[in-house]
Coordinates of C-alpha atoms in Angstrom, one line a residue:
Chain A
X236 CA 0.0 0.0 0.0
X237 CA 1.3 3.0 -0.8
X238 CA 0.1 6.8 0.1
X239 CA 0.7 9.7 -1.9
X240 CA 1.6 12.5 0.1
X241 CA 3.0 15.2 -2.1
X242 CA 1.4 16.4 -5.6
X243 CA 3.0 16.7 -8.4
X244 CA 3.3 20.5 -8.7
X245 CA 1.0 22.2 -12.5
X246 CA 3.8 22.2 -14.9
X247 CA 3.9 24.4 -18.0
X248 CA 2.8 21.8 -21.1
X249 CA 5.3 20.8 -23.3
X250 CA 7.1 23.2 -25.7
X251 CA 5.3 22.6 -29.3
X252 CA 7.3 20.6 -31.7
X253 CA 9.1 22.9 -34.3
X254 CA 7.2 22.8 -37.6
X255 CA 10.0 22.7 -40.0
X256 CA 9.6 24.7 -42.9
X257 CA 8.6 22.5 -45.6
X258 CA 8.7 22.9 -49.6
X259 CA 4.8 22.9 -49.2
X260 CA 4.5 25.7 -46.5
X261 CA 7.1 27.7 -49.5
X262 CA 4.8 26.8 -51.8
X263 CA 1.5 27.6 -50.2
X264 CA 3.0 31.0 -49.3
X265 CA 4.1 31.7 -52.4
X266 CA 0.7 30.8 -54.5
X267 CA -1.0 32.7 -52.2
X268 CA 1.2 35.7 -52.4
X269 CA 0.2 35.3 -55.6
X270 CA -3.6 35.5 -55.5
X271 CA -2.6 39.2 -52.7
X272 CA -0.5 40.2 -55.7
X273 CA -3.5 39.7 -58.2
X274 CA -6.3 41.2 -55.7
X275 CA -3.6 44.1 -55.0
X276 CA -2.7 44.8 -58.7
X277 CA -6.7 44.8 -59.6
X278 CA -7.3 47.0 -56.5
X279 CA -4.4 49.4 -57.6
X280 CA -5.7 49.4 -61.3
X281 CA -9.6 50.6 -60.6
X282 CA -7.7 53.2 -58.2
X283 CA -5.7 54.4 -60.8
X284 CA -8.3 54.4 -63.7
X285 CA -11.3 55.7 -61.5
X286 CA -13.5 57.7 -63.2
X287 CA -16.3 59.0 -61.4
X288 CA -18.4 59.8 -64.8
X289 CA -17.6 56.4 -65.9
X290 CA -18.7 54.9 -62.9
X291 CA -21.9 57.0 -62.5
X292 CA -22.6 56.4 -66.3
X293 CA -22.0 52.8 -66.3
X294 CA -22.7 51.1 -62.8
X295 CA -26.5 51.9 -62.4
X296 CA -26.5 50.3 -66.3
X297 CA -24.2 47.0 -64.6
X298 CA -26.6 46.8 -61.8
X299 CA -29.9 47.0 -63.7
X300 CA -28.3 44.6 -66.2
X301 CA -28.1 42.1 -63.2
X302 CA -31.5 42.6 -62.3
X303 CA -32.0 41.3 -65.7
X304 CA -29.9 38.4 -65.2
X305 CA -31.7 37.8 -61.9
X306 CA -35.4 38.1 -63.7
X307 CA -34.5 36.1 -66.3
X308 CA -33.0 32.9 -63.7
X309 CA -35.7 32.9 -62.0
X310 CA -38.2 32.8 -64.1
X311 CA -37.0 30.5 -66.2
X312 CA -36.4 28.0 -62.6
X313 CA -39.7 28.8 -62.0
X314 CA -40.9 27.6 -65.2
X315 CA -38.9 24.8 -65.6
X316 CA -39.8 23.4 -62.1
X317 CA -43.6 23.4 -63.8
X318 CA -42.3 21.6 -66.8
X319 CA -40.0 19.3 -65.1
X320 CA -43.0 17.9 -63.1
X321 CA -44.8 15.7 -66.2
X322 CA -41.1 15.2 -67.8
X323 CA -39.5 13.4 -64.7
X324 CA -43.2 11.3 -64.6
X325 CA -42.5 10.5 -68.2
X326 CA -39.3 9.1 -67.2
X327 CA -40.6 7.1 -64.6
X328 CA -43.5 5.7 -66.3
X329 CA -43.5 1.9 -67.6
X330 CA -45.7 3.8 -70.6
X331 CA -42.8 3.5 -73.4
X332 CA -44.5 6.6 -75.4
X333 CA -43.9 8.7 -72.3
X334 CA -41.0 7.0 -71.3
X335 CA -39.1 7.5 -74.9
X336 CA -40.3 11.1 -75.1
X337 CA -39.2 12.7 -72.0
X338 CA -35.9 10.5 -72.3
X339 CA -35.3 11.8 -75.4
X340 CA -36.5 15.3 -74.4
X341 CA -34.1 15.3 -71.3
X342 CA -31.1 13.9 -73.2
X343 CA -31.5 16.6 -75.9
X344 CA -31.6 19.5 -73.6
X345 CA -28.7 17.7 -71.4
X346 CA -26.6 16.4 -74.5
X347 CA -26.1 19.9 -76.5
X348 CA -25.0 23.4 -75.5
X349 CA -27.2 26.1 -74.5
X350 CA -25.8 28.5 -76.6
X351 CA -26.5 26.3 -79.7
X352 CA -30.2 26.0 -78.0
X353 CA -30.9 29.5 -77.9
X354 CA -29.8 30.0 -81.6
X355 CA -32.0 27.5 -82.8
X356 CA -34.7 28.7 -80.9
X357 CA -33.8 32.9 -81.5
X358 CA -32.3 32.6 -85.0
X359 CA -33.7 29.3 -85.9
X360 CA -37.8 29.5 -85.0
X361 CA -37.1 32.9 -86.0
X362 CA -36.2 32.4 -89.1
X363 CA -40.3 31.0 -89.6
X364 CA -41.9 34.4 -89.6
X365 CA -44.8 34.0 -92.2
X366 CA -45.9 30.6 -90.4
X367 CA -45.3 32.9 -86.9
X368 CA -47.1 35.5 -88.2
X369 CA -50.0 33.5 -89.2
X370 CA -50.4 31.6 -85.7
X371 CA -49.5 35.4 -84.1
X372 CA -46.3 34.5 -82.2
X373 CA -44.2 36.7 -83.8
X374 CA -43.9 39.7 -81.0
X375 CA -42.8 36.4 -79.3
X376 CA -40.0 35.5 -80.9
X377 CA -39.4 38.8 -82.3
X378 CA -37.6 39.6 -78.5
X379 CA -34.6 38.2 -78.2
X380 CA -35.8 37.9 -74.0
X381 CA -38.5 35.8 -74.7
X382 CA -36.4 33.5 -76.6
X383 CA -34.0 33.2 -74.1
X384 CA -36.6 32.9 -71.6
X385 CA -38.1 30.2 -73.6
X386 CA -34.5 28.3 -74.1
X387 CA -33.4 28.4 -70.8
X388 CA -36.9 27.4 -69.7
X389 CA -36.7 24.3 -71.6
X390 CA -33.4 23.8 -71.0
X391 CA -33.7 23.9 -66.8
X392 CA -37.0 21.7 -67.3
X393 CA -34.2 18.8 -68.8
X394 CA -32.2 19.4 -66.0
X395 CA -34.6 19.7 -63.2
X396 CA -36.9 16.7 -64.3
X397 CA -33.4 14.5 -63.7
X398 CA -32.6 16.0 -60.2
X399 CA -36.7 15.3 -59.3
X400 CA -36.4 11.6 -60.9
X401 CA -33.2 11.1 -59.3
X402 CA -34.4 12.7 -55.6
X403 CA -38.3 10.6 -56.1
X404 CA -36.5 7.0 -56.5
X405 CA -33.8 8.1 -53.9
X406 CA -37.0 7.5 -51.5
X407 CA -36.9 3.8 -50.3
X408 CA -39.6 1.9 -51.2
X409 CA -40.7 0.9 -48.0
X410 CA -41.8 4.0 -47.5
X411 CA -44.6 3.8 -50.1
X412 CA -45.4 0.4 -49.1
X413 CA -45.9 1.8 -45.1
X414 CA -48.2 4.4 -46.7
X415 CA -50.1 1.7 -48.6
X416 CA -50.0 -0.8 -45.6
X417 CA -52.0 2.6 -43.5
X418 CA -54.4 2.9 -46.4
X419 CA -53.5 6.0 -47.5
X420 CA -54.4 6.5 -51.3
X421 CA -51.4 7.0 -53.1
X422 CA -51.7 10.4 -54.0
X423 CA -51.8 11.6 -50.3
X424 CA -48.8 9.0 -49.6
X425 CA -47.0 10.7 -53.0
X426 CA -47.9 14.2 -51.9
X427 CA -47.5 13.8 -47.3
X428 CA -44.8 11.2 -47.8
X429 CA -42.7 10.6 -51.0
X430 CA -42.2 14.3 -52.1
X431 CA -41.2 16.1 -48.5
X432 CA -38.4 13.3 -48.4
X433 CA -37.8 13.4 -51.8
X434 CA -37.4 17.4 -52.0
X435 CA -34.6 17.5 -49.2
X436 CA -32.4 15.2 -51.4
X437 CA -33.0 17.0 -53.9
X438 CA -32.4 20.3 -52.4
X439 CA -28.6 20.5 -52.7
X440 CA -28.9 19.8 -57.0
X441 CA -31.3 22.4 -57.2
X442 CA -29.2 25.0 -55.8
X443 CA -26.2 24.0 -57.8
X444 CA -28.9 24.1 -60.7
X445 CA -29.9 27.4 -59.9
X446 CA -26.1 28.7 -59.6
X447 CA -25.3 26.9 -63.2
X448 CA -28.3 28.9 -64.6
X449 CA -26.9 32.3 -63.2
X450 CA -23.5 31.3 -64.9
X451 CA -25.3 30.3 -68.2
X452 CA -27.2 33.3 -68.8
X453 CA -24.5 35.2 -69.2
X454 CA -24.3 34.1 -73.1
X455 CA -27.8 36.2 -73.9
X456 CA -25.4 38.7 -74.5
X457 CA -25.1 37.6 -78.0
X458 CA -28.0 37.2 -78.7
X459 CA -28.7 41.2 -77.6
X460 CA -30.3 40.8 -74.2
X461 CA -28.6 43.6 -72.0
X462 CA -28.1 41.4 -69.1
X463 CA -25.3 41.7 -66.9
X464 CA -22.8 40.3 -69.4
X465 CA -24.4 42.3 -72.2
X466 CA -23.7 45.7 -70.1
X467 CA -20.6 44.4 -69.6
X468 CA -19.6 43.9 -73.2
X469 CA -21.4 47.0 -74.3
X470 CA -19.8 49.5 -71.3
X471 CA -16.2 47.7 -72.7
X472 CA -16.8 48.2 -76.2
X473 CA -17.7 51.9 -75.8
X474 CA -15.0 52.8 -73.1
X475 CA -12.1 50.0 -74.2
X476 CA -12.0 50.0 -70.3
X477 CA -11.0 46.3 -69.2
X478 CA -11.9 47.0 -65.8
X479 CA -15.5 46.1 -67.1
X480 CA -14.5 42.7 -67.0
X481 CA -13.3 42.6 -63.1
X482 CA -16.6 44.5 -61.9
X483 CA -18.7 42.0 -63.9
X484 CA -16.8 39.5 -61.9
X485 CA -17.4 40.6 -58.7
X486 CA -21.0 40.9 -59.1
X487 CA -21.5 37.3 -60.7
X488 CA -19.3 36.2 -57.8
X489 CA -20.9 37.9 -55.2
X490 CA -24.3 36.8 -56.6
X491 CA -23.0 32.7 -56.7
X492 CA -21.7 33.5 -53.3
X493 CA -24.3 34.6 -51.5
X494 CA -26.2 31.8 -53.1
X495 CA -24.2 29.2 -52.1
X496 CA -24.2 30.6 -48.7
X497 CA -27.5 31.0 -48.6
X498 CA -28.4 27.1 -49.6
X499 CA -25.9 26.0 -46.9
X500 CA -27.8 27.5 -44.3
X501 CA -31.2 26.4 -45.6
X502 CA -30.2 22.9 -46.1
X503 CA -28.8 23.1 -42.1
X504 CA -32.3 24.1 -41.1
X505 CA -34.2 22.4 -43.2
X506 CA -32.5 18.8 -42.4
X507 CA -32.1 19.2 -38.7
X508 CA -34.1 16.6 -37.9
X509 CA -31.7 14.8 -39.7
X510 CA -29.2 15.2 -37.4
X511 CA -28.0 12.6 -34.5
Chain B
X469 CA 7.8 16.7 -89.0
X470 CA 6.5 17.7 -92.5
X471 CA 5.8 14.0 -93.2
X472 CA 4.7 13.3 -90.1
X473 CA 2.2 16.3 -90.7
X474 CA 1.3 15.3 -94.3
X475 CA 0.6 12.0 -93.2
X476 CA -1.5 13.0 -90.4
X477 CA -3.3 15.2 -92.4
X478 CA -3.8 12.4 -94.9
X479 CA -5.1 10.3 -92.4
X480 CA -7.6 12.9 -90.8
X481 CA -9.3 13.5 -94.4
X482 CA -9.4 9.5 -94.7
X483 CA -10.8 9.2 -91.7
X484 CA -13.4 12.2 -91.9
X485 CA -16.8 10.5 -91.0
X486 CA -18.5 13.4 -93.1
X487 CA -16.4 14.6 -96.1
X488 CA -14.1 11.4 -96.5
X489 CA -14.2 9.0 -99.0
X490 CA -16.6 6.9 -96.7
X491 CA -17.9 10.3 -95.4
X492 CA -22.2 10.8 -94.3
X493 CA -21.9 14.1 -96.6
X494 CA -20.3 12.7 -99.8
X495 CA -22.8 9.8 -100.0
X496 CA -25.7 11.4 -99.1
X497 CA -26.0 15.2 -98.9
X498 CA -24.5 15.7 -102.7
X499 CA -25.9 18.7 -104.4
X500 CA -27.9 19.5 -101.3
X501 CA -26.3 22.3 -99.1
X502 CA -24.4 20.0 -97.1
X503 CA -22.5 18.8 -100.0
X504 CA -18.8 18.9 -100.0
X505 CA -16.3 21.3 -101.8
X506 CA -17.6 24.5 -103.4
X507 CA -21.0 23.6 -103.6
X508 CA -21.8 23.3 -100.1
X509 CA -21.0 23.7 -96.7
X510 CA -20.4 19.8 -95.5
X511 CA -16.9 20.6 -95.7
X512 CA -16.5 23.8 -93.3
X513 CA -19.0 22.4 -90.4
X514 CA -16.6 18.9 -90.7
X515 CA -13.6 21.2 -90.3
X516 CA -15.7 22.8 -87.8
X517 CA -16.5 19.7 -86.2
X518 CA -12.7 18.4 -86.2
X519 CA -12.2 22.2 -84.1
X520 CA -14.8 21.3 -81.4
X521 CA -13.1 17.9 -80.9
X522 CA -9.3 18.8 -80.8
X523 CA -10.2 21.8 -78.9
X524 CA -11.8 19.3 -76.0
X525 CA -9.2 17.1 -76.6
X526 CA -6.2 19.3 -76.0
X527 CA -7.9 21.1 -72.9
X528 CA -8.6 17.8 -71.2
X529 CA -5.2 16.7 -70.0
X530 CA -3.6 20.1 -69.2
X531 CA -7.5 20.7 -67.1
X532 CA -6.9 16.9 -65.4
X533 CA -3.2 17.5 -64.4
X534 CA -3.6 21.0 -63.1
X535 CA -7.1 19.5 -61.4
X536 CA -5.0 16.9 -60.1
X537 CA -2.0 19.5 -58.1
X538 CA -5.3 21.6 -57.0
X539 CA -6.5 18.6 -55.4
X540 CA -3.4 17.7 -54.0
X541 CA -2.8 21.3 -52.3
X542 CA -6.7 21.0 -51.4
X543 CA -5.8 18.0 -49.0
X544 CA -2.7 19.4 -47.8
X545 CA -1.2 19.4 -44.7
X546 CA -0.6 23.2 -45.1
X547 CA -3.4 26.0 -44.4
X548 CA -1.9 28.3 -46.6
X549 CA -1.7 25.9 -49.8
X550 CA -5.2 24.5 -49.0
X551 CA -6.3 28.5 -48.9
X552 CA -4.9 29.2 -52.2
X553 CA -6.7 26.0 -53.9
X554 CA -9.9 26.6 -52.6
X555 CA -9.5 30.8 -53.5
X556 CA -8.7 29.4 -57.3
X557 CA -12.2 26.3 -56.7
X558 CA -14.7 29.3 -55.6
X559 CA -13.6 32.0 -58.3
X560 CA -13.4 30.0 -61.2
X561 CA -16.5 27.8 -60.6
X562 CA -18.6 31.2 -59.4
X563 CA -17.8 33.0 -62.6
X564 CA -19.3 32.4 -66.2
X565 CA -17.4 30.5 -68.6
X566 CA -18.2 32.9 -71.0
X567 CA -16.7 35.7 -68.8
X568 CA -13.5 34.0 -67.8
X569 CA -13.4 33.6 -71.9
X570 CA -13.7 36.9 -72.3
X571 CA -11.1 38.1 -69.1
X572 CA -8.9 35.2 -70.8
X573 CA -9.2 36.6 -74.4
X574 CA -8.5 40.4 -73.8
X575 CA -6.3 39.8 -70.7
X576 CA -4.1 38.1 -72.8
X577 CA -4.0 40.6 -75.2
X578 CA -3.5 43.6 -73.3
X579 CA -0.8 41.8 -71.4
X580 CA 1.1 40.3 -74.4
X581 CA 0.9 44.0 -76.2
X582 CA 2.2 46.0 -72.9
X583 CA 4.7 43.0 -73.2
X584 CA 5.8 43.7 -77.1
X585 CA 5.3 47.7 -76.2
X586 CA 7.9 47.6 -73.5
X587 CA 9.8 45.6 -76.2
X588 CA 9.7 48.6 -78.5
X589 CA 6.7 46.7 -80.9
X590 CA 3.5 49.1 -81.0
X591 CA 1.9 46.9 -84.0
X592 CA -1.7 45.4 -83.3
X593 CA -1.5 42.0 -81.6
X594 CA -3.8 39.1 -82.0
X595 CA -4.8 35.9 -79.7
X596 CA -5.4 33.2 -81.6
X597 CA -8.8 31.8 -80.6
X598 CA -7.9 28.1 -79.8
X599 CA -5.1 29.1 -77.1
X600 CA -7.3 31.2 -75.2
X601 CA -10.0 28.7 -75.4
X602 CA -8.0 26.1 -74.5
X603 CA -6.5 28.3 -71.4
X604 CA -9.9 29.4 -70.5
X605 CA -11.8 26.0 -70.7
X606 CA -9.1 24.5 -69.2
X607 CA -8.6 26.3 -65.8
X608 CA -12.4 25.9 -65.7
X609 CA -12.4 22.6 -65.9
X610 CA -9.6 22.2 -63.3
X611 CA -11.4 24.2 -60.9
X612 CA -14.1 21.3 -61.7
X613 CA -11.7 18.2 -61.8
X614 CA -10.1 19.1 -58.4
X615 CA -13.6 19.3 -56.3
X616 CA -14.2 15.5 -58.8
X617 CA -10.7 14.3 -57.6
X618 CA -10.8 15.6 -54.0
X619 CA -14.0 13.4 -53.1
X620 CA -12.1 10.7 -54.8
X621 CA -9.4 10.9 -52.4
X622 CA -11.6 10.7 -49.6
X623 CA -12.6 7.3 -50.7
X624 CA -9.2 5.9 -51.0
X625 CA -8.5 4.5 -47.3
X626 CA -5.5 6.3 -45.6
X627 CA -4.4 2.1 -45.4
X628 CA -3.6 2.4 -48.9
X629 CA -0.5 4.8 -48.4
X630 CA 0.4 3.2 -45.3
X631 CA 0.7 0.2 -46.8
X632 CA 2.8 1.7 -49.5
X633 CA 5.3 3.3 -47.0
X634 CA 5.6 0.3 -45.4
X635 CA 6.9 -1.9 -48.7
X636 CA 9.3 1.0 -48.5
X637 CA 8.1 3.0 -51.6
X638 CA 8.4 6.7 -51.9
X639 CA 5.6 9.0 -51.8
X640 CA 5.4 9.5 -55.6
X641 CA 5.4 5.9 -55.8
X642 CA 3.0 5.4 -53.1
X643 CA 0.5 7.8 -55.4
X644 CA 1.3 7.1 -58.7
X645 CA 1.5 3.0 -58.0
X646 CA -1.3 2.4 -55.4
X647 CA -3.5 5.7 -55.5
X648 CA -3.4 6.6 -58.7
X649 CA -4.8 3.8 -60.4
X650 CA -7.9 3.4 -57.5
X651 CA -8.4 6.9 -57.6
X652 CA -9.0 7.0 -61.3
X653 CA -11.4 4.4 -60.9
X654 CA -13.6 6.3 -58.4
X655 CA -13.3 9.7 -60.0
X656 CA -14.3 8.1 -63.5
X657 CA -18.3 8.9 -63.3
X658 CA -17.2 12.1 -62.1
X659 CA -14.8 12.9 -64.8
X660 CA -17.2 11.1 -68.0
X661 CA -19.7 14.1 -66.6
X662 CA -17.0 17.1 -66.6
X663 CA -15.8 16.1 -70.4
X664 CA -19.5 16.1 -70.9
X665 CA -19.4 19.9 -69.9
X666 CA -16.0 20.4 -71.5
X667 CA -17.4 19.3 -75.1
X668 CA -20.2 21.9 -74.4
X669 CA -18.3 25.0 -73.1
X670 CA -16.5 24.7 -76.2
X671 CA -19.2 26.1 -78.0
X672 CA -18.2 29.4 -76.4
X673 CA -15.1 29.6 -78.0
X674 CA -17.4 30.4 -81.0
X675 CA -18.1 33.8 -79.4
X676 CA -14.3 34.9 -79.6
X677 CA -13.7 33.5 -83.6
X678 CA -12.8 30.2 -83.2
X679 CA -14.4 28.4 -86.2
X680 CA -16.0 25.3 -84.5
X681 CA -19.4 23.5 -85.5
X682 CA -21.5 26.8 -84.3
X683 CA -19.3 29.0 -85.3
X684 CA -19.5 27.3 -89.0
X685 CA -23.2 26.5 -88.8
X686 CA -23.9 30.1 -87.8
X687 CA -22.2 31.4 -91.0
X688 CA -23.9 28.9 -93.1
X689 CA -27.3 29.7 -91.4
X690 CA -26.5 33.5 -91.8
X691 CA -25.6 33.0 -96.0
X692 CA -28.3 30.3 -96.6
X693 CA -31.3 31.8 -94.7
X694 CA -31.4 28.0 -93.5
X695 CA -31.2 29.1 -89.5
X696 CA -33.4 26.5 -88.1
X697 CA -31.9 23.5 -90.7
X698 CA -28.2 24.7 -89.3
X699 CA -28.6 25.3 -85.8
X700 CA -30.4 21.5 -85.7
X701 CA -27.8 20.5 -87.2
X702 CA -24.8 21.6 -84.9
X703 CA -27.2 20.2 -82.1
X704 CA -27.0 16.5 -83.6
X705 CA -23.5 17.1 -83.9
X706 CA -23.3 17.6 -80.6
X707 CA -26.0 14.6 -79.4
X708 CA -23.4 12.5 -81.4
X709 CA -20.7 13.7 -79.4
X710 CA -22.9 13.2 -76.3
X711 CA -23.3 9.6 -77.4
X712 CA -19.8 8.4 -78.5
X713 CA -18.5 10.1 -74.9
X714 CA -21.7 7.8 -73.4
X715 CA -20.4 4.9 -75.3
X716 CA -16.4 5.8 -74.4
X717 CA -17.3 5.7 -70.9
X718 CA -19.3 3.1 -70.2
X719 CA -16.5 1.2 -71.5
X720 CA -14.2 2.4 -69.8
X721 CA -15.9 1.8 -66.3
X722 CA -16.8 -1.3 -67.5
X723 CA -12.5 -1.7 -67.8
X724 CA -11.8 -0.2 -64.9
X725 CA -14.4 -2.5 -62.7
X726 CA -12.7 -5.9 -64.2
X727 CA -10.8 -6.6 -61.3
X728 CA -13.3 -5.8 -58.6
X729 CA -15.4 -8.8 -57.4
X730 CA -18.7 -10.1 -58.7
X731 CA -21.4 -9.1 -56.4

């Protein structure tokens, strides 16, 4: 038996081992001296080319520009999330009509650019004005932003009706089979048990959809929508200012940013239930 | 080199699926406006198609290997490397292709002609089209490939490179021996989507001169009246790109899953 009679005084904790200075801390410092250098020079530049009248004449005309890149996403996601609705049933479906004609909707749209979409639907169905003009659609695809609006609608509708497929057969089948087995009718178990489950996976692809969409608008520019981009362009190719560019930049980034940030959050919330 | 050139260039026009001797266009489109020569314009959208396909091809391994270091300094034991990846992930995937394109595009030019200016040149100065496309779609793409390659990573077991230290290989050996080859496997799906994207961005190049399919398809639809005939056109091009890069894939998964047992 023993008995302890004197404690072992607090002593300081150890010294911390001496990180040796690596070829990948010299690296690491280096590329991100790099990225200050770039964020420095940029900073330096707009300092040194400021121009108040240039920036009075031109910003309101960058910011309404992305309210037109903002109107134009959204209601084209809007949209779409109508259309995706029947396509992603279609693909679903053990009816091989449906079945063959949302797949080959959905690979179409998925398979080729949008920018070769919203020629053929700008330049291409516009090209059909007598037959337009006799079924009175041509103020419709006379505006190059209703064609866009059309082409990105269909174009998110292909993209969305995958992301609602893939999210409705992520559910687990038992799950339809307790609803059945409590006799609910299977549209209440589709619409108070399937979908809610269903929407939280498919939350995350939606976002990302929605922050794709952002990116890809940005080529209406050439077809003469003034969105963001196209303010962009038209401010550079009036002031030969590259600057443009860099405050175009910011914006889309701050836009996807706030975005992404935004969808982090919700999907916290929204799955906490989730959580162990 | 010149023979080498000739005969590629000999073997490229044998080989053209649309204006070759076994080519769709001089079988079937003759004296229609996709016929090839003078008389039509099969023969600029198959040049046009040849510039969509090199330009995807060339991008894609400088876009894997530089995705392949920014996933390496993404996993790194050093904050500051890891900081400078991810600042190079979120600008390059926030912004539009179309924009880095166009910062690509003029950047380059400004910078080359301050370059030749300093040098005592004032002439104008031209990008070509195909390099800054290249550049542009490229650093895009590694922004892509390193988030693709990262989550690949994660699924190797840290086992794996202990393993390898322990037969006494190096660290390159470790990775290019053992991880390597399973990390290719994982990221495969991953990857088959990103050249999906890759074949589409190039379509953007059009914007900036380079003549691709759309770029071609566009003039011909411009000259011919023929918008909607053109424009559906370059889209089954590019379905049948979409399908032989279906087709490429699922064999190579199919490859890359022989050694992996039955289930």
């Amino acid at each position: 038996m023993s008995v302890t009679d004197r404690l072992i005084e607090p002593q300081a904790p150890p010294p911390e081992a001496a990180k040796p200075y690596t070829a990948e801390r010299l690296l690491g410092r280096i590329l991100l001296g790099v990225w200050l250098a770039a964020g420095v020079g940029i900073a330096i530049g707009a300092a040194q080319g400021w121009d108040t009248e240039k920036f009075v004449s031109y910003g309101p005309k960058l910011l309404s520009g992305l309210g037109v890149t903002l109107t134009l996403v959204s209601l084209s996601i809007l949209f779409g999330a109508f259309l995706s609705v029947p396509l992603a049933f279609g693909r679903m479906s053990r009816n091989p009509i449906a079945f063959w004609a949302s797949y080959v909707y959905v690979y179409f749209f998925r398979g080729t650019p949008i920018i070769a979409q919203l020629f053929l639907v700008y330049y291409g169905l516009g090209s059909f004005r007598p037959e337009l003009d006799a079924v009175g659609l041509w103020w419709f695809f006379r505006e190059a932003w209703y064609c866009a609006l059309l082409a990105f609608t269909l174009n998110t509708a292909a993209y969305q009706a995958e992301i609602l497929r893939g999210a409705i057969e992520s559910v687990p089948r038992g799950q339809s089979e307790g609803a059945a087995s409590l006799g609910l009718s299977p549209r209440i178990s589709f619409l108070k048990i399937i979908l809610p489950q269903a929407l939280i996976v498919a939350l995350r692809p939606y976002g990302n959809e929605i922050i794709l969409m952002i990116k890809g608008s940005a080529i209406v520019a050439i077809v003469t929508v003034f969105d963001l981009m196209g303010e962009t362009r038209r401010a550079f190719s009036r002031t030969f200012d590259y600057q443009m560019y860099f405050w175009a930049a910011l914006l889309y980034l701050m836009i996807v940013e706030i975005l992404r940030n935004l969808w982090t959050v919700l999907e916290r919330r929204l799955t906490r239930h989730l959580k162990r | 080199m010149d023979a080498i050139t000739a005969a590629l260039e000999r073997l490229t026009t044998l080989l053209d699926p649309f204006c070759g001797p076994a080519g769709v266009f001089t079988w079937f489109a003759g004296g229609s406006l996709l016929a090839c020569g003078d008389a039509g314009w099969g023969d600029e959208i198959a040049s046009g198609f040849k510039i969509t396909v090199f330009l995807a091809l060339a991008t894609l391994p400088f876009g894997l290997v530089f995705g392949f270091f920014v996933a390496l300094a993404k996993r790194s034991q050093e904050p500051s490397l890891r900081r400078a990846a991810n600042i190079y992930t979120t600008l390059f995937r926030g912004l539009p292709e179309l924009l880095t394109l166009f910062i690509v595009y003029y950047g380059l030019q400004i910078m080359v002609q301050r370059f030749l200016g300093t040098l005592g040149y004032q002439g104008p100065v031209e990008i070509n089209a195909f390099a800054a496309g290249m550049v542009a779609l490229g650093v895009v793409f590694a922004a892509y490939a390193s988030e693709v390659l990262e989550s690949a990573f994660n699924a190797i077991p840290l086992g794996q490179y202990e393993a390898g230290y322990a037969l006494g290989l190096s660290r390159g050996r470790t990775m290019r021996l053992i991880v390597l080859p399973q990390l290719l496997r994982v990221a495969l799906p991953g990857l088959g989507n990103l050249w999906m994207e890759l074949l589409k961005n190039t379509a953007l190049v059009s914007v900036i001169g380079l003549p691709d399919i759309l770029r071609q398809t566009g003039i011909a639809a411009r000259v011919t009246k023929r918008a909607f005939e053109f424009f559906s056109l370059a889209c089954l091009l590019f379905i049948i790109l979409a399908l032989a890069t279906s087709l490429v894939f699922s064999y190579l998964e199919r490859r890359a899953r022989r050694s992996e047992a039955m289930r």
